Amino acid sequence: MSVIVWTYILVGLSFSLYIGIAIWARASSTKEFYIAGKGVHPLANGLATAADWMSAASFLGMAGLISFKGYNSSVYLMGWTGGYVLLALLLAPYLRKFGKFTTPDFIGDRYYSQFGRLVAVVCAIFISFTYVAGQMRGVGIVFSRFLEVPITQGVIIGMVIVLFYAVLGGMKGITYTQVAQYCVLIFAFTLPAIFISIQMTGSFFPQIGLGSQVVNGNGEYLLDKLDGLVEELGFLSYTELSGSKLNFFFITLALMCGTAGLPHVIVRFFTVPKVKDARTSAFYALFFIAILYTTAPAIAAFARVNLIETINNKEYKTTPEWFKGYENSDLVAWVDKNKDGVIQMKTKKGLKNNAAFTGKPDFIPLEFKDGKEIKDKSRGANNERLLNNKPTDNANEIYIDKDIIVLASPAMAKLPNWVIALVAAGGLAAALSTAAGLLLVISTSISHDLIKKCINPDISEKKELLFARLAATAAVVVAGYFGIHPPGYVAEVVAYAFGLAASSFFPAIVLGIFYKRMNKEGAISGMICGLLFTGTFIVLGKEITLNVTGVSTQAIGSFGMILNFVISLIVCHLTPPPPQEIQDLVEDIRVPKGSGDAVEH
Amino acid sequence: MSEEQINEEKKSADELKAAYWRENLIIVGVLLFFWFAISFGCSIIFVDQLNTIRIGGYKLGFWFGQQGSIIGFVFIIFIYTRLMNKLDKKYGFEEAE
């Protein structure tokens, strides 16, 4: 059977599973809609958190990033997992003990201020929207690649599915679909990795294969072989850190604290019955995330070796089918600079710009007449696709989109078609699960934090639930719009969501728990300053940030966070301490006893 | 109970809470030290020195950055849950089943 038939079968099966679960787990009260009635088993919550966390970017993008950046990509691996240590040790148990519905709930109550709540709501909505736009785009891209439908249509299919189970099931529906989605995505991610690891190194576990000797390589280790290959081609060493350590340090810190401050992750710890369960499910969550995050570096290294061996110094005409397939979907490009018909993938040592041409590939569109391709304008002498881009003067002739590393790995390793289709189902599971979690945060922020807590406290439960569902619907439509018409900087904006979360929520929550004296004046001014500082540098852009602070924009969240802490502490000591009942509240959340009786409101 | 007794009881409950919190802070502090050491320490600050040591095909610094730190994080949270459950029991703060 062909890849496309397999894809339809596997995607169809997994989607029916999600919809079935959504119907079984539909929410009947606001408590079920917001936090699944606080009845989620820690193991299920761990699985759901892992699926919630791992987006299309983790599933498709990360291994590609590692593959091209080598050791320097470790910032993402560490940043996106190390944040869970902060979450487990500093936030999750206490927020569960606090026992309300949302992050703005905590900020509003702990800092006894409606204004603080409002600031938190705006932060939560803004962070979640920037994040969700990227996810919808991811859904569209996966659909378009595997089911050969236009991206717009793919986004719409994704919207309908998410709409269905997020609006119907709320947190309860989302939690159990995420459990299923985790199983699909982890199976889809690890299975090809295991096959490839056995093929290349003979060991079953990719994590061990990465550090093993290659099969038939006279005892040569895989990583040494890879270092040899990339250095011979003039690229930087794969296994060594290159660039500024300071920058590295602060990007990692910003990603870690941002991870711990993301509202859609925090809210997952409100759904378990007890404080003890919040701790346990943080462990499960990171354990399940770690399975994917330790496999990704192996996939990355295997793919880089495979890629170089299949493509470099080979005649274009002899390249495998998948290579030309990705060329047709704009993900691979080749410019035959020296007109020899052979693909050269190399650069000069120490050269900063290794790109074969300037900018993203701008292909001359393929033309069809009577179902046949007309090739006179769009194809070159070797039948390769031609581009409008200006070639650079280095020797590199090839462009490869990083997303194809995971997608093309099974094809590169010549695995059967159903494995390739499985990867498609996994990518969709990853994108949908994250999108649903984010949409829920947005809808809760509107119906609970804004309408119930700020505008109309007397609203009936039934009406609030209706508003929650309406808000979720509106959020899906807006997210879908951004998915179809993405602002050019979507991918970057997603990365900046971490900086914003690190410089707003993280310090406010940590201080709220660990520093009893922290008052509303301190926390709110800290949040606003942190947010403005980070936001300003993000808007000003890369160049100015680097010149003023000496670090890249991704690292700026660390400085925003430090500024937030400093301002909070200074302002707090110039203003009166918080009232006694707030200090009692802080005492209370520090001790697990008594969280069984959930706070109704 | 007289007012004095009630006050006395409240005071000892507060002391108990304070002692629990102190031990909690020590656990969190020590574990965060390890969190910092394996990520920022082994994988960034001392990565070049560690890269001179090899385990199989892995340079040690590289292994920490791409495998070891993540595995370490999982262990840190695991140890945290064990220690905190014990601490809850010691002070009688565990929740009812």
Coordinates of C-alpha atoms in Angstrom, one line a residue, chain A:
Chain A
M1 CA 0.0 0.0 0.0
S2 CA 1.2 3.5 -0.7
V3 CA 2.2 6.0 2.0
I4 CA -0.9 8.1 1.3
V5 CA -3.4 5.2 1.8
W6 CA -1.6 4.2 5.0
T7 CA -1.7 7.9 6.2
Y8 CA -5.5 8.1 5.6
I9 CA -6.0 4.9 7.5
L10 CA -3.8 5.8 10.5
V11 CA -4.9 9.4 10.8
G12 CA -8.6 8.4 10.4
L13 CA -8.2 5.8 13.1
S14 CA -6.5 8.1 15.5
F15 CA -9.0 10.9 14.9
S16 CA -12.0 8.6 15.5
L17 CA -10.3 7.6 18.8
Y18 CA -10.0 11.2 19.9
I19 CA -13.6 12.0 19.0
G20 CA -14.9 8.9 20.7
I21 CA -13.0 9.9 23.9
A22 CA -14.4 13.4 23.7
I23 CA -18.0 12.2 23.6
W24 CA -17.3 9.8 26.5
A25 CA -15.7 12.5 28.6
R26 CA -17.9 15.5 27.9
A27 CA -18.0 18.1 30.7
S28 CA -21.2 18.9 32.6
S29 CA -20.0 21.5 35.1
T30 CA -17.6 24.5 35.1
K31 CA -15.4 22.5 37.4
E32 CA -15.2 19.7 34.9
F33 CA -14.7 22.1 32.1
Y34 CA -11.9 24.0 33.7
I35 CA -10.0 21.4 35.7
A36 CA -11.6 18.1 34.9
G37 CA -13.4 18.0 38.3
K38 CA -10.0 17.6 40.1
G39 CA -10.3 13.9 39.6
V40 CA -7.5 13.1 37.2
H41 CA -5.2 10.2 38.2
P42 CA -1.5 11.5 38.4
L43 CA -0.4 9.0 35.8
A44 CA -3.1 10.2 33.4
N45 CA -2.2 13.8 34.2
G46 CA 1.5 13.1 33.6
L47 CA 0.7 11.6 30.1
A48 CA -1.6 14.5 29.3
T49 CA 0.9 17.1 30.5
A50 CA 3.5 15.5 28.3
A51 CA 1.2 15.6 25.2
D52 CA 0.2 19.1 26.1
W53 CA 3.8 20.2 26.3
M54 CA 5.2 18.5 23.2
S55 CA 4.0 20.5 20.3
A56 CA 4.5 20.2 16.6
A57 CA 7.8 22.0 17.2
S58 CA 9.1 19.4 19.6
F59 CA 7.9 16.5 17.4
L60 CA 9.0 17.8 14.0
G61 CA 11.2 20.8 14.6
M62 CA 13.5 19.8 17.4
A63 CA 15.4 16.9 16.0
G64 CA 15.9 19.0 12.8
L65 CA 17.3 21.8 14.9
I66 CA 19.7 19.4 16.7
S67 CA 20.7 17.8 13.4
F68 CA 21.9 21.1 12.0
K69 CA 23.1 22.8 15.1
G70 CA 24.8 19.9 16.9
Y71 CA 25.7 20.5 20.5
N72 CA 24.5 24.1 20.4
S73 CA 20.9 22.8 20.3
S74 CA 21.3 21.5 23.8
V75 CA 19.9 24.8 25.1
Y76 CA 16.5 23.6 23.9
L77 CA 16.8 20.1 25.2
M78 CA 17.8 21.4 28.6
G79 CA 15.6 24.4 28.7
W80 CA 12.4 22.6 27.8
T81 CA 13.0 19.8 30.3
G82 CA 14.8 21.6 33.2
G83 CA 11.8 23.9 33.5
Y84 CA 9.9 20.9 34.9
V85 CA 12.3 20.7 37.8
L86 CA 11.4 24.3 38.7
L87 CA 7.7 23.6 38.1
A88 CA 7.8 20.5 40.4
L89 CA 9.9 22.0 43.2
L90 CA 8.7 25.6 43.3
L91 CA 5.2 25.8 41.8
A92 CA 3.1 22.8 41.2
P93 CA 2.4 21.4 44.7
Y94 CA 1.7 24.9 46.2
L95 CA -0.6 25.9 43.3
R96 CA -2.5 22.7 43.7
K97 CA -2.9 23.4 47.5
F98 CA -4.1 26.8 46.6
G99 CA -6.7 25.0 44.7
K100 CA -8.4 27.4 42.3
F101 CA -8.8 27.2 38.6
T102 CA -6.3 29.4 36.8
T103 CA -3.0 31.2 37.1
P104 CA -4.7 34.6 37.1
D105 CA -6.8 33.2 40.0
F106 CA -3.6 32.8 42.0
I107 CA -2.2 36.2 41.1
G108 CA -5.6 37.9 41.8
D109 CA -6.1 36.3 45.2
R110 CA -2.5 36.2 46.5
Y111 CA -2.0 39.8 45.6
Y112 CA -5.5 40.8 46.7
S113 CA -6.0 42.9 43.6
Q114 CA -8.4 42.9 40.7
F115 CA -5.9 45.0 38.7
G116 CA -3.2 42.2 39.3
R117 CA -5.7 39.7 38.1
L118 CA -6.4 41.7 34.9
V119 CA -2.7 42.0 34.2
A120 CA -2.3 38.2 34.6
V121 CA -5.3 37.6 32.3
V122 CA -3.8 39.8 29.6
C123 CA -0.5 38.0 29.9
A124 CA -2.1 34.5 29.8
I125 CA -4.2 35.3 26.7
F126 CA -1.3 36.9 24.9
I127 CA 1.2 34.1 25.7
S128 CA -1.4 31.4 24.7
F129 CA -2.4 33.1 21.4
T130 CA 1.1 33.5 20.2
Y131 CA 1.7 29.9 21.0
V132 CA -1.5 28.5 19.5
A133 CA -1.1 30.3 16.2
G134 CA 2.1 28.3 15.6
Q135 CA 0.3 25.0 16.5
M136 CA -2.5 25.6 14.0
R137 CA 0.1 26.3 11.3
G138 CA 1.8 23.1 12.3
V139 CA -1.5 21.1 11.9
G140 CA -2.0 22.7 8.4
I141 CA 1.6 21.9 7.4
V142 CA 1.4 18.2 8.4
F143 CA -2.0 17.8 6.7
S144 CA -0.7 19.4 3.5
R145 CA 2.4 17.3 3.4
F146 CA 0.8 13.9 4.1
L147 CA -2.7 14.2 2.8
E148 CA -1.8 16.4 -0.1
V149 CA -4.4 19.0 0.7
P150 CA -3.7 22.8 0.7
I151 CA -2.5 24.2 4.0
T152 CA -5.7 26.3 4.4
Q153 CA -7.8 23.2 4.2
G154 CA -5.5 21.4 6.6
V155 CA -5.9 24.2 9.2
I156 CA -9.7 24.0 8.8
I157 CA -9.8 20.3 9.3
G158 CA -7.6 20.7 12.4
M159 CA -9.9 23.5 13.7
V160 CA -13.0 21.4 13.4
I161 CA -11.5 18.5 15.3
V162 CA -10.1 20.6 18.1
L163 CA -13.3 22.6 18.3
F164 CA -15.3 19.4 18.6
Y165 CA -13.4 18.0 21.6
A166 CA -12.3 21.2 23.3
V167 CA -15.8 22.7 23.3
L168 CA -17.6 19.6 24.2
G169 CA -15.3 18.0 26.7
G170 CA -13.5 21.0 28.2
M171 CA -10.5 20.0 30.4
K172 CA -12.0 16.6 31.0
G173 CA -12.3 15.8 27.3
I174 CA -8.9 17.3 26.6
T175 CA -7.1 15.4 29.3
Y176 CA -8.2 12.0 28.1
T177 CA -7.7 12.7 24.4
Q178 CA -4.2 14.0 25.3
V179 CA -3.5 10.6 27.0
A180 CA -4.4 8.9 23.7
Q181 CA -2.4 11.5 21.8
Y182 CA 0.7 10.9 23.9
C183 CA 0.6 7.2 23.1
V184 CA 0.2 7.9 19.4
L185 CA 3.0 10.4 19.2
I186 CA 5.6 8.6 21.3
F187 CA 5.0 5.4 19.4
A188 CA 5.4 7.3 16.1
F189 CA 8.5 9.0 17.3
T190 CA 10.4 6.2 18.9
L191 CA 9.6 3.3 16.5
P192 CA 11.5 4.7 13.5
A193 CA 14.3 5.7 15.8
I194 CA 14.6 2.2 17.1
F195 CA 14.7 0.8 13.6
I196 CA 17.3 3.2 12.5
S197 CA 19.4 2.7 15.6
I198 CA 19.4 -1.1 15.0
Q199 CA 20.3 -0.5 11.3
M200 CA 23.2 1.9 12.0
T201 CA 24.6 0.8 15.3
G202 CA 23.0 -2.5 16.1
S203 CA 21.7 -1.3 19.5
F204 CA 18.0 -1.3 20.3
F205 CA 17.9 1.9 22.4
P206 CA 18.6 5.0 20.3
Q207 CA 20.0 6.6 23.4
I208 CA 22.7 4.0 23.5
G209 CA 23.1 3.8 19.8
L210 CA 24.1 7.4 19.7
G211 CA 27.2 6.5 21.7
S212 CA 27.9 3.3 20.0
Q213 CA 30.1 2.1 17.1
V214 CA 28.7 2.1 13.6
V215 CA 27.9 -1.3 12.0
N216 CA 30.7 -2.3 9.6
G217 CA 32.7 0.7 10.5
N218 CA 35.9 -1.0 11.9
G219 CA 35.1 0.1 15.4
E220 CA 34.4 3.8 14.5
Y221 CA 32.0 5.5 16.9
L222 CA 28.9 7.1 15.3
L223 CA 29.6 10.5 16.8
D224 CA 33.3 10.5 15.7
K225 CA 32.2 9.5 12.2
L226 CA 29.7 12.4 12.2
D227 CA 32.3 14.9 13.5
G228 CA 34.7 13.7 10.8
L229 CA 32.0 14.1 8.1
V230 CA 30.9 17.6 9.1
E231 CA 34.4 18.9 9.7
E232 CA 35.6 17.5 6.4
L233 CA 32.8 19.5 4.7
G234 CA 33.9 22.6 6.5
F235 CA 31.0 22.8 9.1
L236 CA 31.5 23.4 12.8
S237 CA 32.1 20.3 15.0
Y238 CA 28.9 18.5 15.9
T239 CA 29.8 17.6 19.4
E240 CA 31.4 20.8 20.7
L241 CA 29.9 24.0 21.9
S242 CA 30.6 26.9 19.7
G243 CA 29.7 30.5 20.4
S244 CA 29.3 32.5 23.5
K245 CA 28.8 30.5 26.7
L246 CA 27.1 33.5 28.4
N247 CA 24.5 33.6 25.7
F248 CA 24.0 29.9 26.1
F249 CA 23.6 30.2 29.8
F250 CA 20.9 32.9 29.6
I251 CA 18.9 31.3 26.8
T252 CA 18.8 28.1 28.8
L253 CA 17.7 30.0 31.9
A254 CA 15.0 31.9 30.0
L255 CA 13.6 28.7 28.5
M256 CA 13.6 26.9 31.8
C257 CA 11.8 29.7 33.7
G258 CA 9.5 30.3 30.8
T259 CA 8.5 26.7 30.7
A260 CA 7.6 26.8 34.4
G261 CA 5.6 30.0 33.8
L262 CA 3.5 28.9 30.9
P263 CA -0.2 29.0 31.9
H264 CA -1.3 25.9 29.9
V265 CA 1.3 23.8 31.7
I266 CA 0.6 25.2 35.2
V267 CA -3.1 24.6 34.8
R268 CA -2.6 20.9 34.4
F269 CA -1.5 20.6 38.0
F270 CA -4.8 22.0 39.2
T271 CA -6.6 18.9 37.8
V272 CA -5.3 16.2 40.3
P273 CA -7.0 15.3 43.6
K274 CA -4.1 16.0 46.0
V275 CA -0.8 17.9 46.6
K276 CA 1.0 14.6 46.6
D277 CA -0.5 13.8 43.2
A278 CA 0.7 17.2 41.8
R279 CA 4.3 16.2 42.7
T280 CA 3.9 12.7 41.4
S281 CA 2.4 13.8 38.1
A282 CA 5.2 16.3 37.6
F283 CA 7.5 13.3 37.8
Y284 CA 5.5 11.3 35.4
A285 CA 5.2 14.3 33.0
L286 CA 8.9 14.8 32.8
F287 CA 9.6 11.1 32.5
F288 CA 7.3 10.8 29.5
I289 CA 8.7 14.0 28.0
A290 CA 12.3 12.7 28.5
I291 CA 11.6 9.6 26.4
L292 CA 11.1 11.9 23.4
Y293 CA 13.7 14.4 24.3
T294 CA 16.5 11.8 24.8
T295 CA 15.5 10.1 21.5
A296 CA 15.5 13.3 19.5
P297 CA 19.4 13.8 19.6
A298 CA 19.8 10.2 18.3
I299 CA 17.4 10.7 15.4
A300 CA 19.2 14.0 14.7
A301 CA 22.7 12.4 14.5
F302 CA 21.5 9.4 12.5
A303 CA 19.7 11.6 10.1
R304 CA 22.7 13.9 9.6
V305 CA 25.0 11.0 8.8
N306 CA 22.4 9.4 6.5
L307 CA 21.7 12.8 4.8
I308 CA 25.4 13.4 4.0
E309 CA 26.0 9.9 2.8
T310 CA 22.9 9.9 0.5
I311 CA 23.2 13.4 -0.9
N312 CA 26.7 14.8 -0.8
N313 CA 28.8 14.3 -4.0
K314 CA 26.0 12.3 -5.6
E315 CA 24.6 13.1 -9.0
Y316 CA 21.2 14.8 -8.8
K317 CA 19.7 12.3 -11.2
T318 CA 20.6 9.4 -8.9
T319 CA 19.1 10.9 -5.7
P320 CA 16.2 8.8 -4.1
E321 CA 12.5 9.4 -4.6
W322 CA 11.9 11.1 -1.3
F323 CA 14.5 13.8 -2.1
K324 CA 12.7 14.8 -5.2
G325 CA 9.3 14.6 -3.4
Y326 CA 10.4 17.1 -0.8
E327 CA 11.8 19.3 -3.6
N328 CA 8.4 19.3 -5.1
S329 CA 6.9 20.5 -1.8
D330 CA 9.5 23.3 -1.5
L331 CA 11.4 21.8 1.4
V332 CA 14.6 20.9 -0.4
A333 CA 16.4 23.0 -3.0
W334 CA 19.5 22.6 -5.0
V335 CA 21.4 25.1 -7.1
D336 CA 24.0 23.7 -9.4
K337 CA 26.5 26.4 -8.9
N338 CA 29.4 24.7 -10.7
K339 CA 27.2 23.1 -13.4
D340 CA 28.5 19.6 -12.8
G341 CA 25.2 17.9 -12.1
V342 CA 26.6 16.7 -8.7
I343 CA 25.2 17.9 -5.4
Q344 CA 27.9 19.6 -3.2
M345 CA 27.1 20.0 0.4
K346 CA 30.1 21.8 1.9
T347 CA 31.3 25.2 3.1
K348 CA 34.6 26.9 4.0
K349 CA 35.8 26.5 7.5
G350 CA 35.0 29.5 9.7
L351 CA 32.5 30.9 7.2
K352 CA 29.5 32.3 9.1
N353 CA 26.9 32.0 6.3
N354 CA 26.7 28.5 4.9
A355 CA 23.4 29.0 3.0
A356 CA 23.4 28.1 -0.6
F357 CA 21.4 31.2 -1.5
T358 CA 20.0 34.2 0.3
G359 CA 16.6 33.9 2.0
K360 CA 14.0 31.2 2.0
P361 CA 13.7 29.3 -1.2
D362 CA 11.5 31.0 -3.8
F363 CA 10.8 28.4 -6.4
I364 CA 9.6 29.2 -9.9
P365 CA 6.1 27.6 -9.7
L366 CA 5.5 24.4 -11.5
E367 CA 3.1 24.7 -14.4
F368 CA 0.7 22.1 -15.5
K369 CA -1.2 21.6 -18.8
D370 CA -3.7 18.8 -19.4
G371 CA -2.4 17.1 -16.2
K372 CA 1.2 17.1 -17.5
E373 CA 4.0 19.3 -16.1
I374 CA 5.5 21.9 -18.5
K375 CA 9.1 22.0 -17.7
D376 CA 10.7 24.7 -19.9
K377 CA 10.8 27.4 -17.2
S378 CA 10.7 25.7 -13.9
R379 CA 13.2 22.9 -14.3
G380 CA 16.9 23.1 -15.0
A381 CA 19.4 20.9 -17.0
N382 CA 19.2 18.0 -14.6
N383 CA 15.4 18.3 -14.1
E384 CA 16.0 20.0 -10.8
R385 CA 13.6 22.8 -9.8
L386 CA 14.9 26.4 -10.4
L387 CA 14.7 29.3 -7.9
N388 CA 14.5 33.0 -8.0
N389 CA 16.9 33.4 -5.1
K390 CA 20.3 34.9 -5.5
P391 CA 23.0 32.2 -5.0
T392 CA 25.7 33.0 -2.4
D393 CA 29.4 32.7 -3.4
N394 CA 30.2 29.8 -1.1
A395 CA 30.4 26.3 -2.5
N396 CA 27.3 24.9 -0.7
E397 CA 24.6 24.1 -3.2
I398 CA 21.9 22.6 -1.0
Y399 CA 19.0 23.9 1.1
I400 CA 17.2 21.6 3.5
D401 CA 14.3 22.6 5.7
K402 CA 14.9 21.4 9.2
D403 CA 11.3 20.0 9.5
I404 CA 12.0 17.2 7.1
I405 CA 14.6 15.5 9.4
V406 CA 11.9 13.7 11.4
L407 CA 9.6 13.4 8.4
A408 CA 12.2 12.0 6.0
S409 CA 14.1 9.8 8.5
P410 CA 12.0 6.7 7.9
A411 CA 12.3 7.2 4.1
M412 CA 16.1 7.8 4.3
A413 CA 16.5 4.6 6.3
K414 CA 14.2 2.8 3.8
L415 CA 11.6 1.8 6.4
P416 CA 8.2 0.5 5.3
N417 CA 5.4 2.9 4.2
W418 CA 3.2 2.4 7.3
V419 CA 6.0 3.8 9.5
I420 CA 6.1 7.0 7.4
A421 CA 2.3 7.3 7.8
L422 CA 2.6 6.7 11.5
V423 CA 4.9 9.7 11.8
A424 CA 2.3 11.8 10.2
A425 CA -0.4 10.7 12.7
G426 CA 2.1 11.4 15.5
G427 CA 2.9 14.9 14.2
L428 CA -0.8 15.7 14.1
A429 CA -1.3 14.3 17.6
A430 CA 1.5 16.5 18.9
A431 CA 0.1 19.7 17.3
L432 CA -3.6 19.0 18.2
S433 CA -2.9 18.2 21.8
T434 CA -1.0 21.4 22.4
A435 CA -3.5 23.5 20.5
A436 CA -6.4 22.1 22.6
G437 CA -4.6 22.8 25.9
L438 CA -3.8 26.4 24.9
L439 CA -7.4 27.0 23.7
L440 CA -8.7 25.9 27.0
V441 CA -6.5 28.4 28.8
I442 CA -7.8 31.2 26.6
S443 CA -11.4 30.2 27.1
T444 CA -11.0 29.9 30.8
S445 CA -9.3 33.2 31.0
I446 CA -12.3 34.9 29.3
S447 CA -15.2 33.1 30.9
H448 CA -13.8 32.6 34.4
D449 CA -11.2 35.3 35.0
L450 CA -12.8 38.1 33.1
I451 CA -16.5 37.5 33.1
K452 CA -17.0 35.6 36.4
K453 CA -14.3 37.3 38.4
C454 CA -14.2 40.8 37.0
I455 CA -17.5 41.7 35.3
N456 CA -20.4 39.6 36.6
P457 CA -19.7 37.6 39.8
D458 CA -23.4 36.5 40.1
I459 CA -23.4 34.7 36.8
S460 CA -25.0 31.2 37.0
E461 CA -22.9 28.1 36.5
K462 CA -24.9 27.2 33.4
K463 CA -24.3 30.6 31.8
E464 CA -20.6 30.5 32.7
L465 CA -20.2 27.2 31.0
L466 CA -21.9 28.5 28.0
F467 CA -19.5 31.5 27.9
A468 CA -16.6 29.1 28.3
R469 CA -17.8 27.2 25.3
L470 CA -18.4 30.3 23.2
A471 CA -15.0 31.7 24.2
A472 CA -13.4 28.4 23.1
T473 CA -15.1 28.6 19.8
A474 CA -14.1 32.1 19.2
A475 CA -10.5 31.3 20.2
V476 CA -10.4 28.4 17.7
V477 CA -11.6 30.7 14.9
V478 CA -9.0 33.3 15.8
A479 CA -6.2 30.7 16.1
G480 CA -7.3 29.2 12.8
Y481 CA -7.1 32.6 11.1
F482 CA -3.6 33.1 12.3
G483 CA -2.8 29.6 11.2
I484 CA -4.0 30.4 7.6
H485 CA -2.5 33.9 7.6
P486 CA 0.5 33.6 9.8
P487 CA 2.4 36.8 10.7
G488 CA 5.8 36.3 9.2
Y489 CA 7.4 35.9 12.5
V490 CA 5.2 33.2 14.0
A491 CA 8.0 30.7 14.7
E492 CA 10.0 33.4 16.5
V493 CA 7.0 34.6 18.4
V494 CA 6.5 31.2 19.8
A495 CA 10.0 31.3 21.2
Y496 CA 9.4 34.7 22.6
A497 CA 6.3 33.4 24.5
F498 CA 8.9 31.8 26.8
G499 CA 10.6 35.1 27.4
L500 CA 7.4 36.8 28.3
A501 CA 6.3 34.0 30.6
A502 CA 9.7 34.0 32.4
S503 CA 9.6 37.7 32.9
S504 CA 6.0 38.0 34.1
F505 CA 4.4 34.9 35.8
F506 CA 7.4 33.0 37.0
P507 CA 8.8 35.6 39.5
A508 CA 5.3 36.6 40.7
I509 CA 4.3 33.1 41.5
V510 CA 7.6 32.0 43.1
L511 CA 7.7 35.2 45.3
G512 CA 4.0 34.7 46.1
I513 CA 4.8 31.3 47.6
F514 CA 8.3 31.7 49.0
Y515 CA 8.2 35.3 50.2
K516 CA 5.4 36.0 52.6
R517 CA 6.2 39.7 52.8
M518 CA 5.6 40.2 49.0
N519 CA 2.7 42.6 48.5
K520 CA 0.6 43.6 45.6
E521 CA 2.5 46.8 44.8
G522 CA 5.8 44.9 44.5
A523 CA 4.5 41.9 42.5
I524 CA 2.4 44.0 40.0
S525 CA 5.1 46.6 39.3
G526 CA 7.6 43.7 38.9
M527 CA 5.3 41.9 36.4
I528 CA 4.7 45.1 34.4
C529 CA 8.4 46.1 34.3
G530 CA 9.5 42.6 33.4
L531 CA 6.9 42.3 30.6
L532 CA 7.7 45.8 29.2
F533 CA 11.4 45.2 29.3
T534 CA 11.3 41.9 27.5
G535 CA 8.5 43.0 25.1
T536 CA 10.5 46.1 24.1
F537 CA 13.6 44.2 23.2
I538 CA 11.5 41.6 21.3
V539 CA 9.9 44.4 19.3
L540 CA 13.2 46.2 18.8
G541 CA 14.6 43.1 17.2
K542 CA 17.8 41.0 17.1
E543 CA 20.3 43.6 16.1
I544 CA 19.6 46.1 18.9
T545 CA 19.2 43.5 21.5
L546 CA 22.6 42.0 20.7
N547 CA 24.3 45.4 20.7
V548 CA 22.8 46.7 23.9
T549 CA 22.8 43.5 26.0
G550 CA 25.4 41.3 24.4
V551 CA 23.0 38.4 24.2
S552 CA 20.4 37.2 21.7
T553 CA 16.7 38.0 21.9
Q554 CA 15.9 34.5 23.0
A555 CA 18.0 35.1 26.2
I556 CA 16.4 38.4 26.9
G557 CA 13.7 36.8 29.1
S558 CA 16.3 36.0 31.7
F559 CA 17.1 39.7 32.1
G560 CA 13.4 40.5 32.2
M561 CA 13.0 38.0 34.9
I562 CA 15.9 39.3 37.0
L563 CA 14.5 42.8 36.6
N564 CA 11.1 41.6 37.7
F565 CA 12.6 40.0 40.9
V566 CA 14.6 43.2 41.7
I567 CA 11.8 45.6 41.1
S568 CA 9.4 43.5 43.1
L569 CA 11.7 43.3 46.1
I570 CA 12.5 47.0 46.1
V571 CA 8.9 48.2 45.7
C572 CA 7.7 45.7 48.2
H573 CA 9.9 47.1 50.9
L574 CA 8.8 50.7 50.2
T575 CA 5.1 49.8 50.6
P576 CA 3.1 48.3 53.5
P577 CA 3.2 44.5 54.0
P578 CA 0.2 42.4 52.8
P579 CA -2.8 42.0 55.1
Q580 CA -2.8 39.3 57.8
E581 CA -5.3 37.0 55.9
I582 CA -3.0 36.9 52.9
Q583 CA -0.1 36.0 55.1
D584 CA -2.3 33.2 56.5
L585 CA -3.1 32.1 53.0
V586 CA 0.6 31.8 52.2
E587 CA 1.1 29.8 55.4
D588 CA -1.7 27.6 54.4
I589 CA -0.5 26.8 50.8
R590 CA 2.9 25.8 52.2
V591 CA 1.4 22.7 53.9
P592 CA -0.2 19.9 52.0
K593 CA -2.8 18.9 54.6
G594 CA -6.4 19.8 53.8
S595 CA -6.4 20.2 50.1
G596 CA -8.8 17.3 49.6
D597 CA -11.8 19.5 50.1
A598 CA -11.6 21.5 46.9
V599 CA -12.4 25.2 47.1
E600 CA -15.8 25.9 45.5
H601 CA -16.6 29.2 44.1

